[in-house]
Structures are given as C-alpha cells and as structure tokens.
Coordinates of C-alpha atoms in Angstrom, one line a residue:
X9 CA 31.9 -25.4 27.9
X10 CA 33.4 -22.0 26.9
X11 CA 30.8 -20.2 25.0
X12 CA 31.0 -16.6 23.0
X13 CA 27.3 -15.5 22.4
X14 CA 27.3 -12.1 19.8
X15 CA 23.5 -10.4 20.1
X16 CA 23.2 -10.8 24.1
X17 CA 21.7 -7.6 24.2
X18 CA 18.5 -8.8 21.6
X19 CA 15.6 -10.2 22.3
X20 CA 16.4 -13.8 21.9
X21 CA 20.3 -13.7 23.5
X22 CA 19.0 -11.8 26.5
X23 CA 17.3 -14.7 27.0
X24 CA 19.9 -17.4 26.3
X25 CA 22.6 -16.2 28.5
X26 CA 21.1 -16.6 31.3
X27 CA 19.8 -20.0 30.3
X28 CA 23.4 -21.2 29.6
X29 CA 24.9 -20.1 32.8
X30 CA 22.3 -22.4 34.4
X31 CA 23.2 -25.1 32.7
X32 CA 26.7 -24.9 34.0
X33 CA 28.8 -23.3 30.5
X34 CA 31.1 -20.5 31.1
X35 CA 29.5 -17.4 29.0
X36 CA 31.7 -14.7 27.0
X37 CA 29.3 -11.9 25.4
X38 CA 30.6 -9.3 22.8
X39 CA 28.7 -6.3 22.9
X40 CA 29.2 -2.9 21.7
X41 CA 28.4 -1.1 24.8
X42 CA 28.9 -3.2 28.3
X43 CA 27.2 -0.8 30.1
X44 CA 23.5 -2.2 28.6
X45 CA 24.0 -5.4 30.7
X46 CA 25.6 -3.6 33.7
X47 CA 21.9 -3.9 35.9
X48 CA 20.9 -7.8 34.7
X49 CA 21.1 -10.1 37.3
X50 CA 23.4 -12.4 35.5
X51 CA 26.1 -9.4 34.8
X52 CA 28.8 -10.7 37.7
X53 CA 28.9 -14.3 35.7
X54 CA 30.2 -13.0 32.1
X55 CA 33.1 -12.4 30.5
X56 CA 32.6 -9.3 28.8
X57 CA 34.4 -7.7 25.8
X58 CA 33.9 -4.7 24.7
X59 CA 33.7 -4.3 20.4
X60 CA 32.0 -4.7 17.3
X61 CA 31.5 -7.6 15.2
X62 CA 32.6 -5.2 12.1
X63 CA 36.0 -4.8 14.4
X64 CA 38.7 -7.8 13.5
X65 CA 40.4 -6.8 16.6
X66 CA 37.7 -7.6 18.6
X67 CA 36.2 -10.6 17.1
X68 CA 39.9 -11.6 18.0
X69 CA 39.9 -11.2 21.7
X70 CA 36.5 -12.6 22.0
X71 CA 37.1 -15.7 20.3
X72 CA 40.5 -16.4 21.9
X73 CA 39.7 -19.5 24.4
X74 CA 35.9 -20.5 23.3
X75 CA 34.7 -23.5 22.3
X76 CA 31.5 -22.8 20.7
X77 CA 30.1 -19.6 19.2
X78 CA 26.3 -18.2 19.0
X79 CA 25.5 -15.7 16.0
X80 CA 22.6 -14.1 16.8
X81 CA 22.8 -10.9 15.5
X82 CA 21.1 -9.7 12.1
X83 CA 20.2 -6.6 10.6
X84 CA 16.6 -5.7 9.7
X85 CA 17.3 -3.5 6.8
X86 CA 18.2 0.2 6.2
X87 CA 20.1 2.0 4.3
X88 CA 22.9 1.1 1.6
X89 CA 24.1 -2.0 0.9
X90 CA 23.4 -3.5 4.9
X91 CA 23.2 -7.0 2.6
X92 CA 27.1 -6.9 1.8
X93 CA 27.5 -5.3 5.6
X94 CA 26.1 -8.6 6.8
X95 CA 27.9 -10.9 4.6
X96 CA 31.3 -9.3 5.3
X97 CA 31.0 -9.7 9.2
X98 CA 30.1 -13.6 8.5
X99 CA 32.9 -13.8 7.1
X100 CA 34.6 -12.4 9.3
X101 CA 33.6 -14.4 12.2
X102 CA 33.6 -17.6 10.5
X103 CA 37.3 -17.1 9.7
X104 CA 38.1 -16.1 12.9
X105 CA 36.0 -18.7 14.8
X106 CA 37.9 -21.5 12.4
X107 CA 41.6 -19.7 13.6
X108 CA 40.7 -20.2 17.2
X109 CA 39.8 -23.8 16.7
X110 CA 36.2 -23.5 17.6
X111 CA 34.3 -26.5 17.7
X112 CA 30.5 -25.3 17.0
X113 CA 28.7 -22.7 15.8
X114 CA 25.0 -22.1 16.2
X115 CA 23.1 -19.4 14.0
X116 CA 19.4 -18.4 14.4
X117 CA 18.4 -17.5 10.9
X118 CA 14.5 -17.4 9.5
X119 CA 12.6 -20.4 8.0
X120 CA 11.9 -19.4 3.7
X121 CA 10.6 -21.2 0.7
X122 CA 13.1 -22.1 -1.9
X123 CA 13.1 -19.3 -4.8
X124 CA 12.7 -15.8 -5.1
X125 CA 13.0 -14.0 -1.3
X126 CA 13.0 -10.6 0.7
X127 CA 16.0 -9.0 1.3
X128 CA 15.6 -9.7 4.8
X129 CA 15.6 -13.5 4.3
X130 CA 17.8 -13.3 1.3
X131 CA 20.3 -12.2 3.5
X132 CA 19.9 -14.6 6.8
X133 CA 20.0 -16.9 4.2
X134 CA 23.4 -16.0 2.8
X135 CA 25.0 -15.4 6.4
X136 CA 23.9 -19.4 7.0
X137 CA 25.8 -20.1 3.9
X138 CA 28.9 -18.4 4.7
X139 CA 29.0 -20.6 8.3
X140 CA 28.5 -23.7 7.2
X141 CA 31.0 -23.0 5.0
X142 CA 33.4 -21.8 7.8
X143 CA 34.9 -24.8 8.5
X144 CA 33.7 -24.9 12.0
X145 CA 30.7 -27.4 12.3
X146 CA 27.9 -25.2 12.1
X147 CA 24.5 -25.6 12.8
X148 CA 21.6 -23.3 11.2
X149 CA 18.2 -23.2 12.6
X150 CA 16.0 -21.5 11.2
X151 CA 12.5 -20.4 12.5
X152 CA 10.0 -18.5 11.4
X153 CA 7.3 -16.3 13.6
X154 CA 8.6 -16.5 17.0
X155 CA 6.0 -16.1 19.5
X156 CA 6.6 -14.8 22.9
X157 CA 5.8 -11.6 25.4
X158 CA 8.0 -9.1 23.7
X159 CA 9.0 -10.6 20.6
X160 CA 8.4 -8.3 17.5
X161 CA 6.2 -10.9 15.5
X162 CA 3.8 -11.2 18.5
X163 CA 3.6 -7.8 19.5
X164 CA 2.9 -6.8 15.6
X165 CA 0.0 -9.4 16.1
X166 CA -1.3 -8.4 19.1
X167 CA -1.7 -4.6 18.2
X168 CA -3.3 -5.4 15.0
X169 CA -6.0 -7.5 16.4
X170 CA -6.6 -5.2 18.9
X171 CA -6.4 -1.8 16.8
X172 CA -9.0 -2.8 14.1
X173 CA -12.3 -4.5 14.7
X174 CA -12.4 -4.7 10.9
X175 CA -9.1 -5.2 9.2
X176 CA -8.6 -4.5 5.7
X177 CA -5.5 -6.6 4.9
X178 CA -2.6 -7.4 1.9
X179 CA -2.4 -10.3 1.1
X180 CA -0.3 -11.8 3.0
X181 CA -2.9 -12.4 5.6
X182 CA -3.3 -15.4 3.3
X183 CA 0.2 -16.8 3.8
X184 CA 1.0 -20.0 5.8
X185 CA 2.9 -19.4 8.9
X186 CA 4.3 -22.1 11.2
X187 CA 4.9 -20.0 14.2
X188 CA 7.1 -21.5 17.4
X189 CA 7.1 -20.6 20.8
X190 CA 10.4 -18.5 21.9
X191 CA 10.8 -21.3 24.7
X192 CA 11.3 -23.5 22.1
X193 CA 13.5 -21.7 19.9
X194 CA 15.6 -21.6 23.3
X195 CA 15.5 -25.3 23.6
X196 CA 16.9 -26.2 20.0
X197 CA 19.7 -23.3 20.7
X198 CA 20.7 -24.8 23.9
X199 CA 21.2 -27.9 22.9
X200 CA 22.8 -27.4 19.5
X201 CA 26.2 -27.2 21.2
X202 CA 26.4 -30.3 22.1
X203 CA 25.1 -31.9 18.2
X204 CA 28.4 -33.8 17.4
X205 CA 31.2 -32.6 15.5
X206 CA 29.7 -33.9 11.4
X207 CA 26.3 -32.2 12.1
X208 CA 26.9 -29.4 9.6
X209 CA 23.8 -28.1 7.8
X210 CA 20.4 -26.0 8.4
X211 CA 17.7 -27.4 9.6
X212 CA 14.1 -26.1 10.0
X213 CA 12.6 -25.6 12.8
X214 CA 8.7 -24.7 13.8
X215 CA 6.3 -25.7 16.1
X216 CA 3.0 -28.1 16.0
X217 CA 0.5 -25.7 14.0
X218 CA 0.6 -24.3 10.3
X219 CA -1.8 -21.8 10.1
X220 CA -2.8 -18.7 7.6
X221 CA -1.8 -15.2 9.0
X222 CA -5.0 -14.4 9.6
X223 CA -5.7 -17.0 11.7
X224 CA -2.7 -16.2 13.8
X225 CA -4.3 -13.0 14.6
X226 CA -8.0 -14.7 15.3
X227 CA -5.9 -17.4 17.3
X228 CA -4.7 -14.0 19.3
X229 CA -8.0 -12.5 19.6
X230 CA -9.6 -15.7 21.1
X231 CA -7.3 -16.0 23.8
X232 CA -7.0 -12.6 24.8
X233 CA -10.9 -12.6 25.2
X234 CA -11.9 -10.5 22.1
X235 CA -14.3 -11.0 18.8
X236 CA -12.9 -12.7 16.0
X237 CA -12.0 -9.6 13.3
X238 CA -13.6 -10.1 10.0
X239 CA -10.4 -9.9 7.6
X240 CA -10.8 -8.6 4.1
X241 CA -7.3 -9.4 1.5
X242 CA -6.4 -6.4 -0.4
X243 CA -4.6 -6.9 -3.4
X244 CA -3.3 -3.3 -3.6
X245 CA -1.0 -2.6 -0.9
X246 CA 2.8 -3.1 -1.5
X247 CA 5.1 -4.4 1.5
X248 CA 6.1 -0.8 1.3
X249 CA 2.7 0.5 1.7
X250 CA 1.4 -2.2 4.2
X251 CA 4.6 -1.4 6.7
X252 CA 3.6 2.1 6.2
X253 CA 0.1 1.3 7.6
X254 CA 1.2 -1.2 10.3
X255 CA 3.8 1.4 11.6
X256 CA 0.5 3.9 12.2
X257 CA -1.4 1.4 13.8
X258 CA 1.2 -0.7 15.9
X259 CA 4.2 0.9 18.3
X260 CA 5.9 -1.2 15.6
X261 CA 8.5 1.4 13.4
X262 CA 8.7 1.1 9.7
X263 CA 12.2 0.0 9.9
X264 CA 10.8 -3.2 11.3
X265 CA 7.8 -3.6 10.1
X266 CA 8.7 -3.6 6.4
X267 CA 11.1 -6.2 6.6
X268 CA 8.3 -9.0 8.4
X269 CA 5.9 -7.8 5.9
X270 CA 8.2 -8.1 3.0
X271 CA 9.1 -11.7 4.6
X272 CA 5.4 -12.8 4.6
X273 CA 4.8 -12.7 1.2
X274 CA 6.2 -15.8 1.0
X275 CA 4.5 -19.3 3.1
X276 CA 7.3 -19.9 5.9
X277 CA 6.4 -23.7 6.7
X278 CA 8.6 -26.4 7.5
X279 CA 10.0 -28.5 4.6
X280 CA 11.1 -31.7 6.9
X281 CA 11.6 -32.5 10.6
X282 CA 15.5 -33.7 10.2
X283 CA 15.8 -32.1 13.2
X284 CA 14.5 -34.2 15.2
X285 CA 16.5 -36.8 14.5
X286 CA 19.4 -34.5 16.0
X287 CA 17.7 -32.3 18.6
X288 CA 14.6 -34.2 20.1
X289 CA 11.6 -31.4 21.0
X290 CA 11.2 -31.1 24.4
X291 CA 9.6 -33.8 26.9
X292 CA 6.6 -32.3 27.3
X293 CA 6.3 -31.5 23.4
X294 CA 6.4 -28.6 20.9
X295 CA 4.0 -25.6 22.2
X296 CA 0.9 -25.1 20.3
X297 CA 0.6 -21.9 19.0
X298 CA -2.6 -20.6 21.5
X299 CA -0.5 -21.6 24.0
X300 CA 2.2 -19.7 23.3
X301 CA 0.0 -16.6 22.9
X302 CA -1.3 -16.9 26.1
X303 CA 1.8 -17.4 27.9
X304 CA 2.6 -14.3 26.6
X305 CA 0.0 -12.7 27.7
X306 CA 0.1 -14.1 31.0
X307 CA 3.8 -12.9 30.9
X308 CA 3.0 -9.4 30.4
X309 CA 0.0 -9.5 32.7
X310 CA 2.4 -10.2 35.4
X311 CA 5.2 -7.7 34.6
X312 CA 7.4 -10.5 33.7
X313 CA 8.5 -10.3 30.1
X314 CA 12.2 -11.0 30.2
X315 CA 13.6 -9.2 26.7
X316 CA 11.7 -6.7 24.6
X317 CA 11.7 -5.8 20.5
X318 CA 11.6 -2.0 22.2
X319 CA 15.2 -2.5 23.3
X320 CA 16.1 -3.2 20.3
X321 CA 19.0 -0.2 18.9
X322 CA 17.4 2.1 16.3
X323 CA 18.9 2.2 12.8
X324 CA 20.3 5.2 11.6
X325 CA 19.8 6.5 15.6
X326 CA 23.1 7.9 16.9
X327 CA 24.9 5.6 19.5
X328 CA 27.6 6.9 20.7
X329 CA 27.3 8.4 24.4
X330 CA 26.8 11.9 24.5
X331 CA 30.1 14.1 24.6
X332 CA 31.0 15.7 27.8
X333 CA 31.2 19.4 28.1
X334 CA 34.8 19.8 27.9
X335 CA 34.5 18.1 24.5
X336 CA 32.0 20.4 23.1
X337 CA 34.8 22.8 21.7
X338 CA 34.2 22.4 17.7
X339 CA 30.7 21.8 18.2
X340 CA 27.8 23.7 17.4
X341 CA 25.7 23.1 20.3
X342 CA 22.3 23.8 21.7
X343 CA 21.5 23.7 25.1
X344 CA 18.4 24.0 27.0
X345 CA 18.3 24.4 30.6
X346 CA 16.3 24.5 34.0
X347 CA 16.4 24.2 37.5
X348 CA 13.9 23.9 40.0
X349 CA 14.0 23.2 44.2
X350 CA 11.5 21.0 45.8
X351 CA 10.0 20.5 49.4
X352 CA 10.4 16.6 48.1
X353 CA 13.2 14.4 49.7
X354 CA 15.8 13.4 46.5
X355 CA 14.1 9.9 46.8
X356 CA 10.8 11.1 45.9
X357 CA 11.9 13.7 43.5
X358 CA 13.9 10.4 41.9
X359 CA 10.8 8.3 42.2
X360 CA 9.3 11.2 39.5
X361 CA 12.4 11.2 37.1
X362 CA 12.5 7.1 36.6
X363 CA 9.1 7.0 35.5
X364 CA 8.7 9.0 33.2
X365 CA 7.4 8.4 29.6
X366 CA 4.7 5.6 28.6
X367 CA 1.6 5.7 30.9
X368 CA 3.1 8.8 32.9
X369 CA 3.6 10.9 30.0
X370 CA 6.2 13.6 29.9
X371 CA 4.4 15.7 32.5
X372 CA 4.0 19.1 30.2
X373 CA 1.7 19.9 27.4
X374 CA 1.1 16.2 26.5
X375 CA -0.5 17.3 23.2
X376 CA 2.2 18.5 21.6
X377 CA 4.4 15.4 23.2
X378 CA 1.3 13.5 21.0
X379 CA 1.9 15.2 17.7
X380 CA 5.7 15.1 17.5
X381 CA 5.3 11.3 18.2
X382 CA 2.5 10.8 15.3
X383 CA 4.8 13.2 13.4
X384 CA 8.0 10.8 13.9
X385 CA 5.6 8.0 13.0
X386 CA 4.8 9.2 10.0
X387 CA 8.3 10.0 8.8
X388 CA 9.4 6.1 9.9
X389 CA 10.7 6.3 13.3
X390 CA 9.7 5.2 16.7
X391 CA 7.2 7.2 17.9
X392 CA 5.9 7.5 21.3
X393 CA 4.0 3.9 21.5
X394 CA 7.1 2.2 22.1
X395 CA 6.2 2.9 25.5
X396 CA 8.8 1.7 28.0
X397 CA 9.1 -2.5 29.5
X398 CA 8.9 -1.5 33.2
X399 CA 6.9 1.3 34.7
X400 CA 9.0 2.2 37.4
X401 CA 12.5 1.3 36.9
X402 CA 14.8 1.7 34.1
X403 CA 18.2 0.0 33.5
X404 CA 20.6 1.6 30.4
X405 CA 19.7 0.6 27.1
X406 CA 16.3 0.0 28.1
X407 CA 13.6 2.1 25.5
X408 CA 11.6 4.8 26.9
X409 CA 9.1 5.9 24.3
X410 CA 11.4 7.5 21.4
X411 CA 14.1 8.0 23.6
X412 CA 16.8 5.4 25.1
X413 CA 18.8 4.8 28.6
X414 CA 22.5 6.0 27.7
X415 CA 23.5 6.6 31.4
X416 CA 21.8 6.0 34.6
X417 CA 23.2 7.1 38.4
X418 CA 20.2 5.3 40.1
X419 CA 18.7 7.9 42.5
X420 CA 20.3 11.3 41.0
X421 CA 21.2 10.9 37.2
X422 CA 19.0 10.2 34.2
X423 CA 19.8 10.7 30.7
X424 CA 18.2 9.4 27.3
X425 CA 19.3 9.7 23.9
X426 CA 16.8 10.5 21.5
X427 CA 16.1 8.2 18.8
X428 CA 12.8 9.9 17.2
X429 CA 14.3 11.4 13.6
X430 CA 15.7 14.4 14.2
X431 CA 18.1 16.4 12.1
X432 CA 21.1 16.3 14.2
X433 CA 21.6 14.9 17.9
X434 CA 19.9 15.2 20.8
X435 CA 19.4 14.3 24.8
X436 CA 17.9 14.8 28.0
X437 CA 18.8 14.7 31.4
X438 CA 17.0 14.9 34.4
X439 CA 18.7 14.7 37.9
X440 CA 18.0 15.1 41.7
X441 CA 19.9 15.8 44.4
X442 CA 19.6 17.4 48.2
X443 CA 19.1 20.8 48.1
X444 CA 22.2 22.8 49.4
X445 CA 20.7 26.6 48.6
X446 CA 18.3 29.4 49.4
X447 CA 16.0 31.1 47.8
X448 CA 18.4 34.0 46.9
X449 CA 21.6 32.8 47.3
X450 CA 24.5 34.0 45.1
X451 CA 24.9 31.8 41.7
X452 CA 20.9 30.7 42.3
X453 CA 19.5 33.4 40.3
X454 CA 18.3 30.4 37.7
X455 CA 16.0 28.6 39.8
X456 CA 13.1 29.3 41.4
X457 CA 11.5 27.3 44.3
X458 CA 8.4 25.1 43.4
X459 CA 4.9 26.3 44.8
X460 CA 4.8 25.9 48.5
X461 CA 8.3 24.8 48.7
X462 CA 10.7 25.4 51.5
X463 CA 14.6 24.8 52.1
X464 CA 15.8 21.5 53.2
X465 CA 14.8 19.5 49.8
X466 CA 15.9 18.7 46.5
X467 CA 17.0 20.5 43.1
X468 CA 15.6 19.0 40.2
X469 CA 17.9 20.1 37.2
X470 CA 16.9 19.4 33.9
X471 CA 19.3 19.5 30.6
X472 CA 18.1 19.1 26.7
X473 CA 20.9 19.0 24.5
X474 CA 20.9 19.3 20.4
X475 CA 24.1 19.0 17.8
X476 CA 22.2 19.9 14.6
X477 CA 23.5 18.5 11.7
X478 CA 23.6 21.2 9.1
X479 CA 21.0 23.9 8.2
X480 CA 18.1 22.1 8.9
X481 CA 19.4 21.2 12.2
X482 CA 19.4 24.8 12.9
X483 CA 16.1 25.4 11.5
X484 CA 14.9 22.9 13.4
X485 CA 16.1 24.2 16.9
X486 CA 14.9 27.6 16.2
X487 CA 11.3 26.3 15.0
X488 CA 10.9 24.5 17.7
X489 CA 12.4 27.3 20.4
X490 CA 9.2 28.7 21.0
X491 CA 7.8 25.8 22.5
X492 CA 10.9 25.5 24.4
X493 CA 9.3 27.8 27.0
X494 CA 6.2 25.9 27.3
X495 CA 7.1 22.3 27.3
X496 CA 10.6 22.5 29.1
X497 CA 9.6 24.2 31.8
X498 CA 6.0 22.9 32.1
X499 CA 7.8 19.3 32.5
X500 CA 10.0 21.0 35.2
X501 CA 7.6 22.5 36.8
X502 CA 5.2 19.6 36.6
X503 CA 7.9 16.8 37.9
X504 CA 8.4 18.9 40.7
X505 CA 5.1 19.7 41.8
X506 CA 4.7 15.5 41.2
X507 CA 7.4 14.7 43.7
X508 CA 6.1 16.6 46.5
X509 CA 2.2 14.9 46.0
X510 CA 3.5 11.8 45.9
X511 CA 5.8 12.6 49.2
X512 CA 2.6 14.0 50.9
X513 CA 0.6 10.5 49.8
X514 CA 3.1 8.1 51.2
X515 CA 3.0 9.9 54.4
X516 CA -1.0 9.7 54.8

C-alpha cells in the first residue's frame, strides 16, 4: 500500500516508518525540512516531499498517489490561537486526502473524559472530529500516557521519581491513568490501515493497568531499583504553577510540561474495548505497565532508544537555516570568531567537536554554561538538561542541550541553532580541517597555535553568530560581550587542547 505519514520526524512516526517499510507498504513522508531524516537508516526507502502541512500546495503533491494517510502531528500549545491553527490544517488535509481519493486515515489523538477538557485535549479532540468527518474512512485512536525510552510522559516520570525522595505533589498525582506501551500504540497504528472501508469512528485505546499517577511513578521507582517516594497532594498548585515546578526539576520545558499537566487533571481511562473487536491486541497480549517501564530502561541502558521527546522542534525557536554570508546585507549582525591550530589529526580534532554538550560539557567556564541554562529554565525554555540522545554522534535535527543540529559535514562541519530564549537569533559552528599554515604566515595573524603544537595538524575554527531582534537584542549582545572573551575562547582553547590528549591516549 501507498502510504503518506505527516509527523515522521516525532517521536512516535520516527518509529512507524520504519515499521511500515518492513511490512512491505511503500512510504511517502512530508516533512518541513528533509535534511532531519538524511542520516536514518531507512532514508534511501522514502519518498520525500518537502512542505508544510499549513502549505495547500504541498499537502497536494504529497497526497497525489496514496492510499492511506497517517496524521501524527499536533501541537503542544503556545502562543495565540494554535487551537484554530490546528483545526484549519485538519481541514485542510481532510479535504485534500478526500480529493485524492484516499481510502484511510489513521489519527493518534489522546484518550479524555467526556466534559470539560484542557486545551491540549480539547483540541486533539476537535482535529479527530474534523477527520471522521472528512469523508475518508477515518480511524481515531486515542491513547493516553505512552510509555517508552524517550517518550515525553515516561521521561517526565522518570525524573520526578528520581529528583525528589519526598515529593510534594498537585493533585493530580490522584488521577487515574491507563498508561500503554509505545510498542503497542505501534501495533494498533499499523494495523489500522487495513480496518475495512465502514470503520469510521474513535476508539480508545490503553493498556492492561489503570493506575493513580502516583503509583505510576512508585511503579517506576520499583523497577529502576529505588525506594518507594512518600507522595503528599497539594491542593494549591495550578497546572500553571505545577509545570513551572516540573520544568525546574525535569529536562522537561514548560512548553511541554504544562500541557500534560493541564491534561491530568482529568482521569484518562478507557470507556470500552470496541477496539478489539476491530484490531485484536497483540498475540502475546497488551504490556503491563512495569513492563513497559523497564523496557525502557533497558532501552536506554543499552544506548538503544530509537526517537526522543528532545528532538522534538521548539516552539517559538527560529527554524529556518541560518543565512549565508552573502545574505547578511540588511542585517544587523553579530559575529564572534576564533581560530585555533592543533598538533591533532582532523579526525581527532572532529572526534572533540561531535561530542560536545550533555556529559562533555561545553569545555569552558562550565559555570556560567550552568547559570544561563537554569536562567533559560526559569524563563520557560529548554535549558541545558535536555542533554543530547547519543554521546558521540549527532545526525541534523538531533537536540544537543539548548541547541539543535541545523547542518552537519561529518568530519569538518558542525553547526547548531540555538533554541534557549534569546532575544533575536543565534548559532554556532565549530569545524576542522588539515592545517595548511604556519605559525606566521600572511592572513594568519588570528590564530595562534595550541600549547605544544606543531605544523602538520588541524585548524579548529569556531563561529557564534547573533541577529538581535530589536533593542534588547543589542543589549543583550553587548551584556553578554564580556564574557565573550572568557567562554569563546576558553571553549576553543579547551577543544583543542582535548583533541590532542585524546590523540596521545589512542596511541598508548
């Protein structure tokens, strides 16, 4: 079957994709940048079209040919009216989809009580509406807690069992929660294309276990070999509050942590099991939720967690690919540069470059690298606990601490895109190539050799780039300028130095 699958660069498509290739379906993906899938291993079987679900053009092209569509994409908030945002594109893609004479369409949306909801579920709620009424057989599944290494809803329990001993806690430790196991969430996707043609409705989905919040986060503390936490409901924290508190104490942000939290106010359990009678669980059953935590855990363990919530795009962060210099006329721009030569082959200098942020650090004054990430924490973003999914190798699009992968030239060429908040726009890149000077030459006046350096190899060059947006972008440039001299050229000097240690250790 010819299948279009929107989201493929979330948590749960990224893991789909692949899934459908293997079971023999020719896959189209619409994605906003192609370049985040250039490195998975799957890339060479797509058909890949380049656009935006907001773009009628391109919702067009992608439908032309396909038999069934996936709509896994949703927004988690943010500012102005995203509710109308999300409706529109529903539309939009239900009336195109229904042109093109597809025969399915499969939406993820969340599991809610009937009544009053968050804006979150109100609206996944809504976009399910506006499918089914498509005209296109649709089929709406909709889970609740999804539980799997990387998924947002485990990480956010993880970290808060493991933060606090003691946890003082809204209420809505108190709410029921039927979480499911992502592997099953991929099962019911999977095999809702083939439903026939007068399945068109919603149906819930969940696996074996109902349990109280709290417990979720006891269930987590067994089986990652900690004490039980004593859990004390508070009945004075707001959503708003509560996400404040769980964006300090979990690499979580604020933009989606309020969101869940507003979500669990309400008890998310199953109201039937029609679907079983159209999609069977899987042979060897539904995954108990323990289970499903430690599968996670023994995901992560082994450095094999598939998709991430970190790779998930910022909000409000920008995301279109940094200018090139030709293009800066009409800008105001701010640039920060350095140069360094190393006794360190390119390889080992490159080594350095791709590892750098979560456990490595930033290699320079990492106190100040702490502050302005408990500093963006505070004001909602990122921060530094993000972290990054792999130590050692990074792929565009991939999140490294409150930056992001916009273009990678694997072995010379690194640049990230900030996404901490920031009054304007900013990036850094790093690169490494075979040294060609001397100390001295003409045009080399920048750069200085490393400490016990010699000619032969490589220049590390270092670029930070800032567009400020307005006066307090300026403001902000030249308040942090004196630093500039202290942290940019520490990290230079300290990647460097880094290169040629590890060289030296690899030749013992």
């Amino acid at each position: 079957m010819r299948i279009l699958v929107t989201g493929a660069t979330g948590y749960i498509g990224g893991r789909l994709v692949p899934r459908l290739l293997a079971a023999g379906h020719e896959v189209r993906v619409l994605v906003r940048r192609p370049e985040r899938l250039r490195d998975v291993p799957w890339a060479a079987s797509l058909d890949v079209v380049a656009g935006d679900l907001a773009d009628p053009d391109a919702v067009d092209r992608a439908m032309a040919g396909v038999e069934a569509v996936y709509y896994l994409v949703h927004s988690m908030g943010g500012r102005g009216d995203f509710e109308a945002v999300e409706l529109e594109i529903a539309r939009g893609v239900g009336d195109a989809a229904f042109r093109h004479g597809v025969r399915r369409i499969v939406y993820l949306g969340g599991l809610h009580p009937e009544g009053r909801l968050s804006r979150h579920l109100r609206s996944r709620a809504a976009v399910g509406e506006i499918l089914l009424a498509s005209g296109v057989p649709t089929i709406v599944l909709q889970a609740g807690v999804v539980i799997g290494s990387g998924s947002t809803s485990f990480e956010m329990i993880r970290h808060l069992t493991e933060v606090l001993p003691y946890m003082p806690a809204p209420r809505w430790v108190r709410s029921l929660i039927q979480p499911i196991a992502v592997r099953d969430v991929l099962h019911y996707l999977i095999a809702a294309v083939d439903v026939p043609p007068d399945v068109n409705r919603a149906f819930d989905i969940g696996g074996p276990d109902v349990y109280r919040y709290g417990q979720l986060m006891n269930g987590y503390a067994v089986e990652a070999g900690l004490p039980q936490r004593p859990i004390a409901a508070l009945p004075v924290l707001t959503p708003w509050l509560a996400g404040q508190w769980v964006n300090l104490v979990t690499p979580i942000p604020r933009r989606l942590a309020v969101p869940i939290i507003e979500s669990l106010q309400f008890d998310c359990v199953m109201h039937d099991h029609d679907i079983d009678a159209v999609i069977p669980p899987p042979a060897e059953g539904l995954l108990p939720y323990r289970t499903a935590v430690r599968l996670a855990l023994e995901r992560e363990r082994a450095g094999e967690v598939e998709t991430s919530w970190r790779n998930a795009e910022v909000a409000g962060a920008p995301s279109d690919p940094l200018p090139s210099d030709p293009e800066w006329a009409g800008h105001t721009v701010f640039v920060d540069e350095r140069e360094r030569m190393s006794r360190a082959a390119p390889a080992a200098l490159w080594r350095v470059i791709e590892g750098v942020g979560g456990e490595n650090g930033w290699y320079s004054f990492p106190l100040a690298w702490a502050l302005r990430g408990w500093i963006d924490k505070l004001t909602g973003g990122v921060g530094l606990r993000r972290g990054r999914l792999d130590p050692d190798t990074l792929h565009v699009g991939d999140a490294v601490d409150f930056w992001r992968v916009e273009a990678i030239e694997r072995g010379s060429f690194l640049r990230l895109r900030a996404e901490m908040r920031v009054p304007g726009r900013a990036w850094l890149e790093l690169s490494a190539s075979e040294a060609t000077g001397r100390p001295g030459d003409p045009g080399d006046a920048s750069s200085h050799w490393s400490s016990g350096s010699t000619p032969g190899g490589s220049r590390y060059r270092q670029r930070a780039v800032f567009f400020p947006r307005g006066l307090a972008g300026r403001l902000y440039w030249w308040g942090i300028l004196p630093f500039h001299g202290v942290i940019f050229s520490g990290m230079a000097n300290r990647i460097t130095a880094e290169a040629e240690a590890d060289e030296r250790a690899r030749k013992r």
